[in-house]
XYZ file of C-alpha atoms in Angstrom:
621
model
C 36.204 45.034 -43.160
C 34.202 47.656 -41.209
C 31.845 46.920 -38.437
C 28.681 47.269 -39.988
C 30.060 44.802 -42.899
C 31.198 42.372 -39.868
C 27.816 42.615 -38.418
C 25.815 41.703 -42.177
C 27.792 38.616 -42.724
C 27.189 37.690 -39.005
C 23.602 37.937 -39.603
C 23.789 36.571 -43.004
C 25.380 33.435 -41.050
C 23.244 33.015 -38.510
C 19.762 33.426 -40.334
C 22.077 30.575 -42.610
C 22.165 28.046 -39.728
C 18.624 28.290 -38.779
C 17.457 28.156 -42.295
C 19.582 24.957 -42.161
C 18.257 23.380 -38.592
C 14.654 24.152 -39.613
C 15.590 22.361 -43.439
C 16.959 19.570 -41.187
C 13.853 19.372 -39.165
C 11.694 19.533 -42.360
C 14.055 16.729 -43.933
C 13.240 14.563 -40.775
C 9.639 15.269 -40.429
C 8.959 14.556 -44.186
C 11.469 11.269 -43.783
C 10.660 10.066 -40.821
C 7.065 10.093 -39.550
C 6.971 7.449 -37.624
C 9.341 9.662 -34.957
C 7.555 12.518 -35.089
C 3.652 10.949 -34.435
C 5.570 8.563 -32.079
C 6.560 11.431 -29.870
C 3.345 13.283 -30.345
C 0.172 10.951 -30.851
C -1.496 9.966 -27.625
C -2.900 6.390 -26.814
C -7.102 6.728 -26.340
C -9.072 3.844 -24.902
C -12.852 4.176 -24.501
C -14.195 2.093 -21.749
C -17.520 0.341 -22.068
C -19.581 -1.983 -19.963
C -22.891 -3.569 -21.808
C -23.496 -6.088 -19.651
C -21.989 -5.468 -15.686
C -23.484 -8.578 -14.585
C -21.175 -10.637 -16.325
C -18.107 -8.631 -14.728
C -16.334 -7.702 -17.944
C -15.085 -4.331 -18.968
C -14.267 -4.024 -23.037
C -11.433 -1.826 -23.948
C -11.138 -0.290 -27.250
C -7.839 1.461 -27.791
C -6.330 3.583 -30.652
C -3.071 2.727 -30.680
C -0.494 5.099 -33.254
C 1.823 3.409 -34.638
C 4.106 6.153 -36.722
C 3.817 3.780 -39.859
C 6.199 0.793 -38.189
C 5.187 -2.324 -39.806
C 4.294 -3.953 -36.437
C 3.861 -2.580 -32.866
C 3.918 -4.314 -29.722
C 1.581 -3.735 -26.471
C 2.644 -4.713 -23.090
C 0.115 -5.065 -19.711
C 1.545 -4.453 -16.181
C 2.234 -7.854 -14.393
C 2.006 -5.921 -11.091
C 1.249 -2.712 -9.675
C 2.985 0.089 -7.778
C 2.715 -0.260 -3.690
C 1.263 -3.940 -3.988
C 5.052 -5.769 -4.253
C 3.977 -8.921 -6.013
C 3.733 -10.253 -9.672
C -0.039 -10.920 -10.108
C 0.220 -11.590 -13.527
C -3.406 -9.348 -15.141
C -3.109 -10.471 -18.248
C -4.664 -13.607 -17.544
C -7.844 -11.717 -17.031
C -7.808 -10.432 -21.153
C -9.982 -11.784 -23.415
C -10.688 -11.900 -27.284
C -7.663 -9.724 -28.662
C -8.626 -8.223 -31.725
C -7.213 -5.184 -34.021
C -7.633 -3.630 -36.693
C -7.255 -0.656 -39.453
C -8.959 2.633 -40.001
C -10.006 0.958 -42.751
C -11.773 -1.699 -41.216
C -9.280 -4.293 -42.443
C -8.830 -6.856 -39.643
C -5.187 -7.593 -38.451
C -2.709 -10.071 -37.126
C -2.616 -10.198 -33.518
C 0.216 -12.756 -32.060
C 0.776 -13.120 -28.208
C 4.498 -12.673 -28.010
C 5.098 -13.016 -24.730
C 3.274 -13.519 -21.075
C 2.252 -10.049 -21.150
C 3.047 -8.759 -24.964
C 1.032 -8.821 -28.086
C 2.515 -8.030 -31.528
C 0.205 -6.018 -34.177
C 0.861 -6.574 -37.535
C -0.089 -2.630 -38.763
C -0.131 -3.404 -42.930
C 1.324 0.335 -42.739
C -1.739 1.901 -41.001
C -0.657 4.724 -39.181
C -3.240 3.460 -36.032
C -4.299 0.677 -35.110
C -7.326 -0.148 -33.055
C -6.886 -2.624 -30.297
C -10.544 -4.187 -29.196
C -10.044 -6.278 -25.719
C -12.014 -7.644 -23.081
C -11.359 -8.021 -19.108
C -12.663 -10.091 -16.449
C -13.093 -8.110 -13.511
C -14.484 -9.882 -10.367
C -11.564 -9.698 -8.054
C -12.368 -7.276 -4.656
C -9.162 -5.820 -4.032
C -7.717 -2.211 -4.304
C -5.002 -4.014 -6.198
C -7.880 -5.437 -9.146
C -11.040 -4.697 -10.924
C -13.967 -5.661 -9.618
C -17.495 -4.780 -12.543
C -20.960 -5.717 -11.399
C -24.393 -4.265 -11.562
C -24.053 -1.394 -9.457
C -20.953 -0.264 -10.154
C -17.051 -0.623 -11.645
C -13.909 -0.276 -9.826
C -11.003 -0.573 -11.967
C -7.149 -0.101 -11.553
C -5.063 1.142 -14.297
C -2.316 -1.933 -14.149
C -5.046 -4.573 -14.567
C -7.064 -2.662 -17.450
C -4.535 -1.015 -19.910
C -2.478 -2.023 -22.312
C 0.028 0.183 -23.752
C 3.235 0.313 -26.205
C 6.445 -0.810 -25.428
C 8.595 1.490 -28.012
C 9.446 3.491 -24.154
C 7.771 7.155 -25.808
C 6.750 9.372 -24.150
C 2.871 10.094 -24.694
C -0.505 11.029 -23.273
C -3.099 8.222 -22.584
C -6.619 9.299 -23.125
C -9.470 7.873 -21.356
C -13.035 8.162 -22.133
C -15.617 6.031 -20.333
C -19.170 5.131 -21.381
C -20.931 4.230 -18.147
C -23.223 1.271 -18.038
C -27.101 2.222 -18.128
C -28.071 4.159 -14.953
C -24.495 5.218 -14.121
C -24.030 8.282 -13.162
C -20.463 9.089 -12.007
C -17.019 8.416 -13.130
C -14.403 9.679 -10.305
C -10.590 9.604 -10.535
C -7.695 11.690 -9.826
C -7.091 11.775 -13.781
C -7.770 15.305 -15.161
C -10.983 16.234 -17.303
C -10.662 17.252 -20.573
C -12.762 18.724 -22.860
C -15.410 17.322 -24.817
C -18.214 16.005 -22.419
C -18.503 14.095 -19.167
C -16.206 10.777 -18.762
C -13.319 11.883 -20.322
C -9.610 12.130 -18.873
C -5.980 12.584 -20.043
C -3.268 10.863 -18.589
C 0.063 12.954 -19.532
C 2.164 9.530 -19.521
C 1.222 5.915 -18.833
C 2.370 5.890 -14.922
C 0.176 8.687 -14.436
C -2.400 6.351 -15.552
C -1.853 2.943 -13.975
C -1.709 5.538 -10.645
C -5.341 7.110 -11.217
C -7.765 3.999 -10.233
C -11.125 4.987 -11.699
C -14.742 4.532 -9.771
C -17.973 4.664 -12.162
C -21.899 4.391 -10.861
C -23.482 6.001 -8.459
C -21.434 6.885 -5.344
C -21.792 9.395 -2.640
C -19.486 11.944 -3.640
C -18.581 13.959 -0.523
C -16.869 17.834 -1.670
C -14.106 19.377 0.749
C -11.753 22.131 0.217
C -8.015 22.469 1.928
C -5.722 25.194 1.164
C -7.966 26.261 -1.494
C -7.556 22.572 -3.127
C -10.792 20.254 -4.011
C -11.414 16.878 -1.908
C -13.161 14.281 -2.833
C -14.751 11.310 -0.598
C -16.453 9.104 -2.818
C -18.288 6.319 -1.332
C -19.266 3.373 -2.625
C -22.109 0.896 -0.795
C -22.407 4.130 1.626
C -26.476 2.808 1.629
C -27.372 4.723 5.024
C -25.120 2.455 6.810
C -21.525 4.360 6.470
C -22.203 7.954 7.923
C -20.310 9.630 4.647
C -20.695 13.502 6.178
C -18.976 12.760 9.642
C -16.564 10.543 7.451
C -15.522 13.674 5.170
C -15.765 15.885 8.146
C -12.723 13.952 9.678
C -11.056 13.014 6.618
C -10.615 17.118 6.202
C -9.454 16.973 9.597
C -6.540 14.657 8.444
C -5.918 16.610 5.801
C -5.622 19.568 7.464
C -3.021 17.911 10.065
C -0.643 16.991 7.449
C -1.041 20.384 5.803
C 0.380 21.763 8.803
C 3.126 19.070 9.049
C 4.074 18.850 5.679
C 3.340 22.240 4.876
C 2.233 22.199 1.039
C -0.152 20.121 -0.803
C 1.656 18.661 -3.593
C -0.913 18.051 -5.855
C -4.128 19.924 -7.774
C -7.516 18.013 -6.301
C -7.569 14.793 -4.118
C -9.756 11.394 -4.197
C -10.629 9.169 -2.272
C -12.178 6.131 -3.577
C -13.829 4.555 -0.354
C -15.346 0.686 -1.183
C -17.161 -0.143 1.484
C -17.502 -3.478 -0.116
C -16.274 -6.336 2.488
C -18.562 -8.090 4.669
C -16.416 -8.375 7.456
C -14.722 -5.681 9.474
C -10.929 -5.065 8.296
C -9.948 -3.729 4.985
C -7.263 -2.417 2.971
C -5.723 0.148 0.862
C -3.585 1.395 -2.026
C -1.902 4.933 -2.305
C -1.676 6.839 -5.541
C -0.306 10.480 -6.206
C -3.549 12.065 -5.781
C -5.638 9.702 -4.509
C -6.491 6.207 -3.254
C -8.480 3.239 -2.924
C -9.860 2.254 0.322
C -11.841 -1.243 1.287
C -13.860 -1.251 4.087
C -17.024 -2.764 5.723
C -20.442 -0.059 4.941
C -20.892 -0.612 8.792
C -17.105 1.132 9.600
C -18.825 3.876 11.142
C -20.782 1.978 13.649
C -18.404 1.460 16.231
C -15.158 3.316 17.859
C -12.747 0.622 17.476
C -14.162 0.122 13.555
C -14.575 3.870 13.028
C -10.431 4.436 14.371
C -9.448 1.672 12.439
C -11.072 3.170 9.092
C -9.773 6.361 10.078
C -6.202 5.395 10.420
C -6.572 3.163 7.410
C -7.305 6.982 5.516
C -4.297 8.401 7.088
C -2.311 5.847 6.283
C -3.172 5.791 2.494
C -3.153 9.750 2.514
C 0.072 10.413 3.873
C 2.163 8.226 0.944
C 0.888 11.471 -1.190
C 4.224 12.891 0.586
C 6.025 9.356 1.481
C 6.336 7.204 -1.258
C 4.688 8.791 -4.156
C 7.265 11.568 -4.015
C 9.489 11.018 -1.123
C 10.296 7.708 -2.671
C 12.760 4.680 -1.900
C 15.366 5.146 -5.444
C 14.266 1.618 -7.014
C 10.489 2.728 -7.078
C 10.265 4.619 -10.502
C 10.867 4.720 -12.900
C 8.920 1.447 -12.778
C 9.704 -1.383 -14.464
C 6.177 -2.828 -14.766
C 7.356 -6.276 -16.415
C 9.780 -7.203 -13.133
C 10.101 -7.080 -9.577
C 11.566 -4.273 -7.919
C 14.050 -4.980 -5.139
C 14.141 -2.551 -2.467
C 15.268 -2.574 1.389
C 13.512 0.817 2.345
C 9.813 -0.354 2.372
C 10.116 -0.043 6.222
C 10.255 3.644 5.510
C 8.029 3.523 2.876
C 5.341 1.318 4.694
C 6.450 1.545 8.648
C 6.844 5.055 8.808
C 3.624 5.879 7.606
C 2.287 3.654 9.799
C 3.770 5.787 12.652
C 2.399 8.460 11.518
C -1.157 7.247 10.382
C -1.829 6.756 13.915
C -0.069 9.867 15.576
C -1.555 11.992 13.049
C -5.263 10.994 14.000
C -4.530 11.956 17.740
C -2.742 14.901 16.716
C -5.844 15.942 14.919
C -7.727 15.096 17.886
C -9.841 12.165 16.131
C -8.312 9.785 19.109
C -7.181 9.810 22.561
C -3.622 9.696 24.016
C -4.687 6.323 25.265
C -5.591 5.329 22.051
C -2.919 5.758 20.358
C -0.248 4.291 23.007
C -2.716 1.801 22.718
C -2.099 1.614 18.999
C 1.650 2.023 18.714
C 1.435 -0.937 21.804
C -0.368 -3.399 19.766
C 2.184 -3.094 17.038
C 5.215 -3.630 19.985
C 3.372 -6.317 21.385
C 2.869 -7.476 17.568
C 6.569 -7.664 16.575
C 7.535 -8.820 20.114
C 5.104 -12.076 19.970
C 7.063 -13.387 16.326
C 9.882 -15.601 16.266
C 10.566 -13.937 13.045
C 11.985 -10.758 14.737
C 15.579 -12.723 15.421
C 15.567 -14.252 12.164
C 15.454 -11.219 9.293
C 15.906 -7.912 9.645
C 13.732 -5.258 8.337
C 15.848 -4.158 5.494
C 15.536 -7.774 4.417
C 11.669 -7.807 5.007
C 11.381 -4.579 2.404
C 13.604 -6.664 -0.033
C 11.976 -9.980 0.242
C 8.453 -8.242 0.034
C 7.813 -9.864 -3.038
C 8.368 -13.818 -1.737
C 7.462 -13.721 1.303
C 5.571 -10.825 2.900
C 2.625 -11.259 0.162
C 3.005 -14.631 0.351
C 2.572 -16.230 3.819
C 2.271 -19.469 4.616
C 2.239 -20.914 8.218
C 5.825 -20.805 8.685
C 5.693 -16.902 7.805
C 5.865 -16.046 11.614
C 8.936 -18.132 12.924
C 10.830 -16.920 9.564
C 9.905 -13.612 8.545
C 8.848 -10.185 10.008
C 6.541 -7.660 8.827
C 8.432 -4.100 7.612
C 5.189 -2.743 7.875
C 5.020 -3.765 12.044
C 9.009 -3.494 13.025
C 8.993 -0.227 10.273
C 6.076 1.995 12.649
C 7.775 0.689 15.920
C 11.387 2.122 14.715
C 9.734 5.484 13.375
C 8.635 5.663 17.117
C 12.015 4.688 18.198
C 14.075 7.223 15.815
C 11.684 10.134 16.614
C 12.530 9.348 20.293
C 16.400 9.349 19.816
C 16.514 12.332 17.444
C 14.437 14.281 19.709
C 16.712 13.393 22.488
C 20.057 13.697 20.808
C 18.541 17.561 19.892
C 17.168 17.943 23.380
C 13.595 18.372 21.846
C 14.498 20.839 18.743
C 14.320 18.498 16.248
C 11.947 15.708 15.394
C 11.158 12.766 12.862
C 9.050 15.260 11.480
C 12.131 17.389 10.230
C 13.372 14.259 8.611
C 10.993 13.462 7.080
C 10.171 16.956 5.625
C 14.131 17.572 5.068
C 14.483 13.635 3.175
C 11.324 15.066 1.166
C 13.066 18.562 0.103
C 15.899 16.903 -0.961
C 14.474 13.527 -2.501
C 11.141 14.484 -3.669
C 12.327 14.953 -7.260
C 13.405 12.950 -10.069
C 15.610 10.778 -7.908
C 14.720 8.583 -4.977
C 16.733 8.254 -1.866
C 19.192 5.353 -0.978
C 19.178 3.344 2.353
C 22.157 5.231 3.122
C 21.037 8.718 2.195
C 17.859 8.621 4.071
C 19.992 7.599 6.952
C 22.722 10.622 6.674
C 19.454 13.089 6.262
C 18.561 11.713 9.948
C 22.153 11.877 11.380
C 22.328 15.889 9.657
C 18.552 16.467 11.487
C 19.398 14.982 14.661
C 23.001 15.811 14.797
C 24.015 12.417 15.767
C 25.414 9.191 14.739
C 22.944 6.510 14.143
C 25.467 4.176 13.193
C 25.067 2.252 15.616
C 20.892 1.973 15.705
C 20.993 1.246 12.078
C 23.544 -1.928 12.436
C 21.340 -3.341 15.322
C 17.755 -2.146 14.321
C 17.577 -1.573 11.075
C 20.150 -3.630 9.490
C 20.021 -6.482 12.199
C 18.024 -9.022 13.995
C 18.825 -8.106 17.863
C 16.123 -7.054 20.363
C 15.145 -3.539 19.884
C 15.616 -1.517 23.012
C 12.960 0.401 23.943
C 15.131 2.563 26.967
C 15.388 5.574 25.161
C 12.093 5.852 23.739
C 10.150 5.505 27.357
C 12.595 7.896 28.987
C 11.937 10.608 26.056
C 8.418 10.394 26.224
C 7.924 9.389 30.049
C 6.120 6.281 29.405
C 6.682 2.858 30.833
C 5.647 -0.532 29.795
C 2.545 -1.944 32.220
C 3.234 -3.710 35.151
C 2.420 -7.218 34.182
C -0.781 -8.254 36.207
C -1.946 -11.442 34.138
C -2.087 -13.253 30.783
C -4.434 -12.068 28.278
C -7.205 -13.810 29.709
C -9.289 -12.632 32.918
C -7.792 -15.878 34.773
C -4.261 -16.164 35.821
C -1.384 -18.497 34.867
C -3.318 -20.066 32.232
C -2.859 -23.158 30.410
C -1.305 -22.826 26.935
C 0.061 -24.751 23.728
C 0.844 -21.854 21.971
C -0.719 -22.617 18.339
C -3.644 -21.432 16.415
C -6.856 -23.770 14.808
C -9.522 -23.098 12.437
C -13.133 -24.385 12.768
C -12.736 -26.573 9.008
C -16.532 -27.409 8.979
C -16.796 -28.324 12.604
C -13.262 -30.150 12.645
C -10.617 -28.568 15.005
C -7.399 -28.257 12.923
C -4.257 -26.856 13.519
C -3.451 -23.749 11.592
C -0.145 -22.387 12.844
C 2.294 -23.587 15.335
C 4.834 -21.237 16.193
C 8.646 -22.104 17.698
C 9.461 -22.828 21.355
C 6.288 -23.507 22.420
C 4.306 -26.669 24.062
C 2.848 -27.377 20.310
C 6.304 -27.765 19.025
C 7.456 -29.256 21.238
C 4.579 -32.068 21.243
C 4.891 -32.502 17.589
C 1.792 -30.795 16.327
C 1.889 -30.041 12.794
C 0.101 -27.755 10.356
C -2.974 -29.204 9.532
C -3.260 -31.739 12.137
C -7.354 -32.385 13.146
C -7.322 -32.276 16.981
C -9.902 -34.860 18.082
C -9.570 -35.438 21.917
C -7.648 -34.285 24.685
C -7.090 -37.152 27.365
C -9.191 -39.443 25.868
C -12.160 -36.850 25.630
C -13.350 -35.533 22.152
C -12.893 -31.937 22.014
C -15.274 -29.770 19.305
C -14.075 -26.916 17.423
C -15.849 -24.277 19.483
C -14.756 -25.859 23.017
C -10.759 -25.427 22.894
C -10.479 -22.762 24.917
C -12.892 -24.010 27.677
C -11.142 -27.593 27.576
C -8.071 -26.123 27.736
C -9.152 -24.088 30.745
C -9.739 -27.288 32.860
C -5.872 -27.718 33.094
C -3.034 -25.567 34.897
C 0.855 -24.754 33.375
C 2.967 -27.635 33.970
C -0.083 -30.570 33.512
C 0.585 -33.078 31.009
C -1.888 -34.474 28.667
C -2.506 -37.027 25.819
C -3.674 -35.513 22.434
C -5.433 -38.105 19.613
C -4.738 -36.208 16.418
C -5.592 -37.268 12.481
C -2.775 -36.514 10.452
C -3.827 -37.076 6.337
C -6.157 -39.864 8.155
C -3.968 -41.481 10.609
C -4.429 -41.200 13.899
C -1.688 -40.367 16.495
C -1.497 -39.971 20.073
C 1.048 -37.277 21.069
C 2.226 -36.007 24.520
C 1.693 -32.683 25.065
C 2.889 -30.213 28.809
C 0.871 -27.247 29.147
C 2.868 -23.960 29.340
C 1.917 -20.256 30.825
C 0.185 -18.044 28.330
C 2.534 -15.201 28.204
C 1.648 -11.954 29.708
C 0.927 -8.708 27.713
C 4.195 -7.259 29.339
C 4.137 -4.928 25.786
C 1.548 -2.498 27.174
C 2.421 1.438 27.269
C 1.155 4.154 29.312
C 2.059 7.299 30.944
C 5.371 6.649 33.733
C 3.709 8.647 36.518
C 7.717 9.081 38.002
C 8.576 10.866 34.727
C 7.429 14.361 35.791
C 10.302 16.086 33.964
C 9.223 14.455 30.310
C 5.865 15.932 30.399
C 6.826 18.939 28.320
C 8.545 16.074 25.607
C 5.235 14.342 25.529
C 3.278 16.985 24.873
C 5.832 18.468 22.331
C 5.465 15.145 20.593
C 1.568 14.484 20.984
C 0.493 18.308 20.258
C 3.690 20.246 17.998
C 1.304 23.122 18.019
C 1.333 23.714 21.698
């Protein structure tokens, strides 16, 4: 055979065997449909709210069903960065479906969660649905007049077949609405419409429709959005954005990318009260605020570092992730011991990013990182679980507390920020200041940033590798056990020292204490919390004990304190309590209120760590 006649029959077989894969493919496509649309076919809701006062969102969806004689649909029970099952699907309502035709089909609740469509063969099905929202949290939905905040995990239902599709979104706002703002991209076709490319994209792309404040910022050439809602002249939106791009820009700089196309955040400034919350998502967030977060420093800081904390899980957790979160099982609980890292660190940094930008003072933020010290020094729970156990146990007993929460259980948000302030001490002085917490975390986010997570144990070698030591043994006491942190290292790095103790917390010295907390329960004085080794405990006050008289005088719910105040440490005294309506007299010894002896501040003997301070405090300089 010559080579020319080699090559033909080459050719002839090869142009044989794609003939055959695309016959195959034809064979398939022709035979099996329901793969094919599966694969292919998106799932579109439209989102409508006719009456807002009544707090109810209805959800049609078009669900495609690739000709399968029944489909299933499945709603979250929980969602990502909130670690506890809250169970949405007892807010649906009035599950309906039925055929392009118009025929109306069987609908079954299979399961907690699940609801099986009978299709009659219909290659979609549409899915009619309504959901009570009236719950202010960034974890809920909350619908009235005004405006709608809603939260993928809550609203959505979607199939459980585990293909991979698109989730289309297209929102008809309630008369007088204006806006719809979400991290979701815009597609084509008119205002209000988005397109989720799977469904985690869209359980992590909360959605804001009405009439916010939309505030416009741009960052390394990438849009930012600060979108407030209940801004009313009251929340001063432009210095708000001003600083929030001053954020941003910090953790450019840190970071050193932007890992995502536009940013948004969705600012409620719906609580009465000051305080608040928030919820990270991969390109954007949901904040909860007072409208009147502006007004003061100490408000304005804490709003501030609420923004930094929720901004800086664009890098730490939504892509420099713990391995258990994602792919998410949005059925179950997921177990993980990392959350200190997760939560903790970024608490570290949500503060020493905001000085670093120059939003807060260096005695602001010692003050900051000292109240969560003091914090995780003032709980019993410290010697009782570690922090690795608080991320695990996250979803019993961090979200929910009860009054023994504090002799029992830690917070791996509290003991997480005061060991990223201890680790970025010992790495910087195991490197003798060339390396930081900030290389770890930017090296742990190279290498785990991708499809994969990063185990307790990797994150740890990716510190060791930065720092170039063993942290062995920090990890077995700190991070793994229950000992008393030592906080040596750390004030010796940074030339800091704790206060000298001068007093209590109160303006008068050695005062009187029990050591538990009350509520004012409609002008009755009842015990809320008593907390181990103290005079409470000791006494035998219980939870929910009514405090009526202290030496045989009655004692109000507003005059505790000052009652108290009329005794010294070391005085003894009668209490007449009503336990579930029976009155006991206990015997109660007044302690000493313990000092703040938690307090940091600049060592003015530690000359030679100046340099390390500012290194830490100002990387630029």
């Amino acid at each position: 055979m010559t080579t020319s006649a080699a090559g033909f029959y080459r050719m002839q077989h090869m142009v044989a065997r794609i003939l055959g894969l695309l016959l195959a493919v034809l064979v398939m496509h022709i035979t099996s449909p329901a793969a094919a649309q599966t694969a292919t076919e998106p799932l579109r809701y439209t989102l409508r709210f006719p009456e807002p006062h009544t707090h109810y969102v209805e959800v049609t969806a078009v669900v495609p069903t690739g000709g399968r004689p029944a489909v299933e649909l499945m709603m979250a029970v929980w969602t990502p960065g909130s670690y506890m099952v809250r169970e949405y699907s007892r807010h649906v309502e009035a599950v309906t479906a039925s055929a392009p035709d118009g025929r109306t089909l069987d609908v079954e609740k299979s399961d907690k969660n699940r609801w099986r469509i009978v299709t009659g063969g219909a290659v979609s099905v549409s899915v009619q649905y309504r959901v009570y929202a009236r719950e202010m949290t960034v974890r809920t939905n909350w619908v009235e007049t005004d405006f709608a905040m809603l939260n993928g995990a809550p609203t959505f239902m979607t199939l459980v077949d585990g293909a991979s599709r698109a989730h289309e979104v297209t929102i008809e706002p309630a008369r007088g609405w204006q806006v719809s703002m979400t991290g979701l991209p815009e597609t084509p076709g008119g205002p209000h419409r988005y397109r989720a490319p799977d469904f985690d994209t869209l359980v992590d792309s909360p959605i804001v429709v009405g009439n916010p404040a939309v505030h416009e910022f741009t960052v390394s050439g990438k849009k930012h959005y600060l979108v407030n809602v209940g801004e009313a002249g009251t929340f001063d939106g432009v210095r708000a954005a001003k600083d929030v791009q001053t954020i941003v820009t910090e953790y450019v700089r840190m970071w050193g990318t932007l890992p995502y196309d536009k940013y948004v955040f969705l600012n409620m400034l719906t609580l009465v009260n000051d305080g608040g919350g928030g919820l990270e998502h991969k390109n954007s967030t949901m904040l909860m605020a007072s409208r009147w977060a502006t007004g003061t420093r100490r408000a304005y800081l804490s709003w501030l570092g609420l923004a930094s904390h929720e901004y800086f899980h664009a890098w730490n957790v939504k892509r420099l992730r713990p391995v258990e979160l994602g792919p998410f099982n949005y059925e179950e609980e997921v177990l993980t011991r990392s959350l200190w890292v997760a939560e903790g660190v970024t608490d570290y940094y949500a503060d020493l990013a905001l000085h670093r930008a120059g939003l807060s003072t260096r005695e602001e933020l010692l003050d900051a990182i000292s109240n969560q010290i003091e914090d995780l020094q003032a709980t019993p729970g410290r010697l009782v679980q570690s922090v690795e156990q608080a991320s695990f146990d996250a979803w019993i007993k961090y979200y929910r507390p009860d009054e023994n929460s504090p002799n029992v259980s830690i917070s791996y948000y509290t003991k997480g920020a005061v060991l990223g302030f201890l680790l970025d001490a010992k790495i910087r002085a195991a490197s003798k200041g060339a390396r930081s917490l900030d290389d770890v975390m930017r090296a742990a986010f190279e290498k785990f940033s991708g499809a994969r997570g990063f185990t307790p144990d990797e994150f740890r070698s990716v510190a060791e590798q930065v720092g170039g030591v063993s942290l062995a043994s920090f990890w077995e006491t700190a991070v793994e056990g229950k000992a008393e942190l030592d906080y040596t290292e750390a004030l010796r790095t940074f030339g800091l020292r704790f206060r000298p103790v001068e007093g209590p917390r109160s303006d008068r010295p050695g005062r009187a204490w029990l050591g538990m907390s009350t509520r004012n329960e409609g002008g009755r004085l009842v015990v809320s919390e008593v907390r181990r080794n103290t005079p409470a405990e000791a006494a035998g006050l219980n939870v929910d004990d009514e405090i009526l008289a202290i030496n045989g005088f009655r004692v109000r719910a507003d005059q505790l304190a000052p009652r108290i105040d009329q005794y010294k440490p070391g005085d003894k005294a009668t209490l007449i309590v009503a336990r579930r309506d029976q009155i006991l007299t206990l015997d109660a010894q007044f302690g000493t209120e313990p000092p703040r002896q938690w307090r940091l501040e600049v060592d003015p003997a530690a000359d030679a760590a100046e340099q390390r301070r500012d290194r830490w405090l100002s990387p630029r300089t």
